[in-house]
Tab-separated table of C-alpha atoms and ligand atoms in Angstrom:
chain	number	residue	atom	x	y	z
A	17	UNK	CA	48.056	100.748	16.053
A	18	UNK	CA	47.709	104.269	14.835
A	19	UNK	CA	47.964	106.812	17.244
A	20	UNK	CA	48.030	110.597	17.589
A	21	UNK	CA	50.377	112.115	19.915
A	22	UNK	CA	49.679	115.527	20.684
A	23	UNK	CA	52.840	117.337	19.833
A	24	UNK	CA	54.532	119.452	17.353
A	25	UNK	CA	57.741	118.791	19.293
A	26	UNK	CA	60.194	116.817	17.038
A	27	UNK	CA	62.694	115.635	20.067
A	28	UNK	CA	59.174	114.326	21.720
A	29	UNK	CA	58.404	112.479	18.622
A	30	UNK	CA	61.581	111.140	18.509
A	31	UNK	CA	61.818	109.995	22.236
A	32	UNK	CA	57.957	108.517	21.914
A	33	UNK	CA	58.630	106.658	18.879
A	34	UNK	CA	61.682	105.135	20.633
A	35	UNK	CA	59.775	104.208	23.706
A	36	UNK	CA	56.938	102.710	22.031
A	37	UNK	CA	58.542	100.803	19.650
A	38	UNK	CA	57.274	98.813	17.120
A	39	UNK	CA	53.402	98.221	16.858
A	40	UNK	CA	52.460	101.926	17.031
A	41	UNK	CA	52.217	104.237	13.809
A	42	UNK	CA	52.383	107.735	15.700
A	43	UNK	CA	50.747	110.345	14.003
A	44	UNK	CA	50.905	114.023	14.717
A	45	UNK	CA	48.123	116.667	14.352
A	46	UNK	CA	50.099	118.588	11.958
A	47	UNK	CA	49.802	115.573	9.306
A	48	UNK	CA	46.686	115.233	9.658
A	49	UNK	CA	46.247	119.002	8.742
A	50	UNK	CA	45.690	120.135	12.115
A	51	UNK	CA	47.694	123.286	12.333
A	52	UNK	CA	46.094	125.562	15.512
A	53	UNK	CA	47.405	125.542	18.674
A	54	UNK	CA	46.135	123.052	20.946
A	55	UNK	CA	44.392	124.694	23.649
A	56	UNK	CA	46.111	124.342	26.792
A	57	UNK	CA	44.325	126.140	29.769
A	58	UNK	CA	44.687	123.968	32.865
A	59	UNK	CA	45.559	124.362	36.052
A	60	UNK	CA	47.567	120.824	36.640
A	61	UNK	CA	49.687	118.959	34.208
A	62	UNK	CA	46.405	116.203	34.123
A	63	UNK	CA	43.901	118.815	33.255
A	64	UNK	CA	46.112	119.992	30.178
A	65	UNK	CA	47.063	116.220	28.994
A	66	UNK	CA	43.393	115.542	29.478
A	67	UNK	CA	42.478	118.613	27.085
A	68	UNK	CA	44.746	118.269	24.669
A	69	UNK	CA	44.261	114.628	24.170
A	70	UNK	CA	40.244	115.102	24.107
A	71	UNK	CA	40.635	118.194	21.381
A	72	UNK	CA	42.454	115.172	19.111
A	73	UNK	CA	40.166	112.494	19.622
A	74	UNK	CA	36.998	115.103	18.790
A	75	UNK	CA	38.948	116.053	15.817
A	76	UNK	CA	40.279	112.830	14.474
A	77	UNK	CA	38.018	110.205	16.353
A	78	UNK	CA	41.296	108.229	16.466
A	79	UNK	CA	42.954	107.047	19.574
A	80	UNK	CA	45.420	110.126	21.066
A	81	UNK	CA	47.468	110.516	23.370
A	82	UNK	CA	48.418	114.080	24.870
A	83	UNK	CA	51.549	114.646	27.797
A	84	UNK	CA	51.960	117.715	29.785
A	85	UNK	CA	55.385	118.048	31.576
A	86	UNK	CA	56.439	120.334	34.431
A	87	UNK	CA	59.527	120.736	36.671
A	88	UNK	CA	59.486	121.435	40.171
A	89	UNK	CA	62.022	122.840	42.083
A	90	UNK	CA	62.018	122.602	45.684
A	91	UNK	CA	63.802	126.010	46.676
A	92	UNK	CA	61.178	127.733	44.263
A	93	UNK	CA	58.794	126.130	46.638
A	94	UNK	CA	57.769	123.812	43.322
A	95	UNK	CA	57.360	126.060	40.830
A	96	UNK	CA	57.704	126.552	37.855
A	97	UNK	CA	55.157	123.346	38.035
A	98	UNK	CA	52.570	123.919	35.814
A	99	UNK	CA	53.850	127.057	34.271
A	100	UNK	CA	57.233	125.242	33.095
A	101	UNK	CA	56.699	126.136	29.243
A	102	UNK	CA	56.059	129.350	29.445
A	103	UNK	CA	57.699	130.429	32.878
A	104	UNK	CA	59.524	133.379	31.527
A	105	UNK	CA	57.190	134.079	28.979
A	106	UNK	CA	54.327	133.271	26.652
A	107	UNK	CA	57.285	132.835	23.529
A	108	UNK	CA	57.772	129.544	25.776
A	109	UNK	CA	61.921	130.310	25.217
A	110	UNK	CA	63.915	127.740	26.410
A	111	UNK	CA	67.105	129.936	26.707
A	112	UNK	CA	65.105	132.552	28.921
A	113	UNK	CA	63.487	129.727	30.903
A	114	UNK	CA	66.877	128.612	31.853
A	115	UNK	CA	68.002	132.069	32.835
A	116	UNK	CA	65.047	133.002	34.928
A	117	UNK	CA	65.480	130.026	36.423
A	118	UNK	CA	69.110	130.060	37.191
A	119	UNK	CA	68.684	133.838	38.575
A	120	UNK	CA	65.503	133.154	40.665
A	121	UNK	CA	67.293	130.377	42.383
A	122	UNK	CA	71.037	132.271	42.927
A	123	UNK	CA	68.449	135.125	44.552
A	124	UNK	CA	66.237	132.594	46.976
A	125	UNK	CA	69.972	130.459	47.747
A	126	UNK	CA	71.428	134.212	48.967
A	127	UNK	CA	68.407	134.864	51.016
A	128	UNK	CA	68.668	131.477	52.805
A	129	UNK	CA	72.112	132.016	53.420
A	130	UNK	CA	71.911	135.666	54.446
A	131	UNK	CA	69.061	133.672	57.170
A	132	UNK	CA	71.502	131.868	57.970
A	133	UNK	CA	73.854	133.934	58.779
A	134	UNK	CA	71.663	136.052	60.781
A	135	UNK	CA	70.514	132.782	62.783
A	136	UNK	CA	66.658	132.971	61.329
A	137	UNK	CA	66.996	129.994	60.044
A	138	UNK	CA	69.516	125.760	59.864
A	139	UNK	CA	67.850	125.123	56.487
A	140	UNK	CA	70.357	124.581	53.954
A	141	UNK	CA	69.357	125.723	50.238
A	142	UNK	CA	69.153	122.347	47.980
A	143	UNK	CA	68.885	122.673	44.290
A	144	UNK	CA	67.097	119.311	44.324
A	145	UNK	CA	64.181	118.877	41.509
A	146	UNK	CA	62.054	116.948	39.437
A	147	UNK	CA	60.609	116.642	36.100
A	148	UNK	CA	56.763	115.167	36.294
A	149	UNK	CA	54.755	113.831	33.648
A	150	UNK	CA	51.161	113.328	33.183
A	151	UNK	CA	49.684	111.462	30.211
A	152	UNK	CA	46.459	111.260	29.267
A	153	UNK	CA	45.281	108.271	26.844
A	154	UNK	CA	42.150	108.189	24.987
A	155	UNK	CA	40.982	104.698	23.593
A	156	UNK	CA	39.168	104.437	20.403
A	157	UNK	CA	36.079	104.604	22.427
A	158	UNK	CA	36.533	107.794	24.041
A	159	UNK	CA	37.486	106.583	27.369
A	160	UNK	CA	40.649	108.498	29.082
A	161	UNK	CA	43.431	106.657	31.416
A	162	UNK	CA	46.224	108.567	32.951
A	163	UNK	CA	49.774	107.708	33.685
A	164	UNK	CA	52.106	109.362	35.608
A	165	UNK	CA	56.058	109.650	35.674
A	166	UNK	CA	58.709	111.302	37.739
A	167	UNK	CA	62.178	112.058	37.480
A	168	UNK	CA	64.340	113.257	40.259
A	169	UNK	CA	67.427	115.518	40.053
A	170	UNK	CA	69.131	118.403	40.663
A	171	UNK	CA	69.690	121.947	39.069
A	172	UNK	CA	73.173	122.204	37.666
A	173	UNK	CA	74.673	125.991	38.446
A	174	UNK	CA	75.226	126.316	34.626
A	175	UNK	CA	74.183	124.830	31.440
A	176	UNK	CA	76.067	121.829	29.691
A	177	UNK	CA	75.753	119.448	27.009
A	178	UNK	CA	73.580	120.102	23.661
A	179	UNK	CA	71.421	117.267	23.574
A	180	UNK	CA	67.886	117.100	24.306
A	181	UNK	CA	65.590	119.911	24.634
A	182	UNK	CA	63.674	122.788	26.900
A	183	UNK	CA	65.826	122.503	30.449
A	184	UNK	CA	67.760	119.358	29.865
A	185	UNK	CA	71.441	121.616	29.628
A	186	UNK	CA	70.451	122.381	33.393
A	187	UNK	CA	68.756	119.270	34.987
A	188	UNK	CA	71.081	116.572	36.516
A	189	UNK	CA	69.106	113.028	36.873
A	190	UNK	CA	69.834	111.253	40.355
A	191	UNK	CA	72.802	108.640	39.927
A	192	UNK	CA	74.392	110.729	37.311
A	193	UNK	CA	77.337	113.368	37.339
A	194	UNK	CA	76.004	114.651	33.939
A	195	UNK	CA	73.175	116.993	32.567
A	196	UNK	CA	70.361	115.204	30.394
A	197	UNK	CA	71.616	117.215	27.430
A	198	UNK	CA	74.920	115.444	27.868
A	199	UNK	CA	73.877	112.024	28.748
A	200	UNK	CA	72.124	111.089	25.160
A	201	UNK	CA	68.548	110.180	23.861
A	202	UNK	CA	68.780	106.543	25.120
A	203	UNK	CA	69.767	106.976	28.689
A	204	UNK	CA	67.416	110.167	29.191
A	205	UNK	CA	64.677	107.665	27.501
A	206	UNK	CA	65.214	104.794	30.045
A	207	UNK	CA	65.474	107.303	33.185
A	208	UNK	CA	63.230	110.492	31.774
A	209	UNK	CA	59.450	111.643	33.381
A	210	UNK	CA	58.037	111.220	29.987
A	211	UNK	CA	59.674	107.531	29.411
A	212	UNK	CA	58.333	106.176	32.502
A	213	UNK	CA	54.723	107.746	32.256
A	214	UNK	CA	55.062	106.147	28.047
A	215	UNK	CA	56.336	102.818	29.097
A	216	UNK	CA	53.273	102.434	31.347
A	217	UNK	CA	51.153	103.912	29.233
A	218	UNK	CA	52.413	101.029	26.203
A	219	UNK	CA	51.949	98.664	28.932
A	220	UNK	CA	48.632	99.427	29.276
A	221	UNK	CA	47.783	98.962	25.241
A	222	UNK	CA	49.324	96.216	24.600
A	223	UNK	CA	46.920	94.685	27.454
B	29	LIG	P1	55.493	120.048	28.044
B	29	LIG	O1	54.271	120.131	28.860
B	29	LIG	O2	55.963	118.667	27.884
B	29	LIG	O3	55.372	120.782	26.751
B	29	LIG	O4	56.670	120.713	28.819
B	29	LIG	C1	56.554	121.833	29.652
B	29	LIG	C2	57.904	122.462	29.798
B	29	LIG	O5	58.806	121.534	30.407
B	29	LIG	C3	58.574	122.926	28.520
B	29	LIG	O6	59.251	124.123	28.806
B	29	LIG	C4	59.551	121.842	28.193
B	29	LIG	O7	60.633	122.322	27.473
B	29	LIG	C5	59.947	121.368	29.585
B	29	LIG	N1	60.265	119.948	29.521
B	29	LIG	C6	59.390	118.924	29.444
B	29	LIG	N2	60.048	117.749	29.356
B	29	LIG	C7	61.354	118.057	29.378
B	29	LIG	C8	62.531	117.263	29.311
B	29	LIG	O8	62.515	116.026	29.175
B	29	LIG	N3	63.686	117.932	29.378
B	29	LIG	C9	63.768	119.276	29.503
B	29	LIG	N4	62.714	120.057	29.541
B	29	LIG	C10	61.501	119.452	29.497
């Protein structure tokens, strides 16, 4: 089955290819000469997988498939959330993600513990977090389904490993003493937000 997958992300393509498998031809929007950005104006992760995959399928008329990703971290009260790409800037820098990140959680963790130590507040600071994934599937007929994965974690105090992409150096999955940019493609694949949310969404097709 030929399918677009809105992305211009080569470690995306790779990981989707590996999830789906055999049976689907993924094709991106740049081969197919589509070179703009993909407007992405949405206020959850469904609204944007919803409008990027609809922009495809009114381009192409093929069936697309579109995934928007954020990471929530629960010291930060959830954010970044939706504004995970681009949270310290529109450049979408993965490098300055990571150190906004890193800084804006060392600066809530010392106000919880200066609470603490002036007996405002018992909560501990946690560094737990979670990638989630919505994807949004358009049939040939123009009809959209959604899928959903999560990944829990934690954020590590310092990058390590060079694998993956965006905030993997930082994120540790639950049930692991490594970051996903040290674990490798296949076990991020089989655990990862995105590989959950694919796998249901091949499910689904193959139907
Ligand atoms: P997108 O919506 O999938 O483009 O992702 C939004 C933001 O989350 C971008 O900054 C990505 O780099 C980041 N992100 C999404 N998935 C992952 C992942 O599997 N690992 C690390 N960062 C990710």
């Amino acid at each position: 089955m030929k399918i677009v997958f809105a992305t211009g992300n080569p470690g995306k393509i790779r990981e989707a290819a590996e999830i789906l498998g055999e049976g689907f031809e993924l094709v991106t929007p740049a081969s197919l000469g589509i070179k703009e950005d993909i407007p992405e104006t949405g206020n959850t992760l469904r609204a944007n997988s919803l409008q990027k995959a609809e922009y495809l399928y009114k381009k192409t008329g093929l069936p697309c498939f579109a995934d928007d990703s954020g990471l929530e971290v629960d010291i930060l009260g959830g954010a970044p959330g939706v504004e995970t790409a681009r949270y310290a800037g529109p450049e979408r820098n993965a490098d300055a993600n990571m150190d906004k990140l890193l800084s804006e959680m060392a600066r809530r963790e010392k106000e919880a513990a200066m609470a603490r130590t002036n007996g405002l507040s018992t909560a501990k600071a946690t560094r737990q977090a979670r990638f989630r994934t919505c994807v949004t599937f358009i049939n040939e007929k123009g009809e959209p389904h959604f899928f959903e994965g999560v990944m829990e974690g934690h954020i590590a105090n310092a990058r390590a490993g060079k694998g993956g992409f965006g905030y993997d150096p930082i994120f540790v999955p639950d049930g692991y003493a490594k970051t996903n940019a040290q674990l490798g493609e296949a076990v991020k694949n089989s655990i990862s937000h995105r590989g959950k949310a694919l796998r249901a969404m091949a499910e689904y097709i193959k139907q």
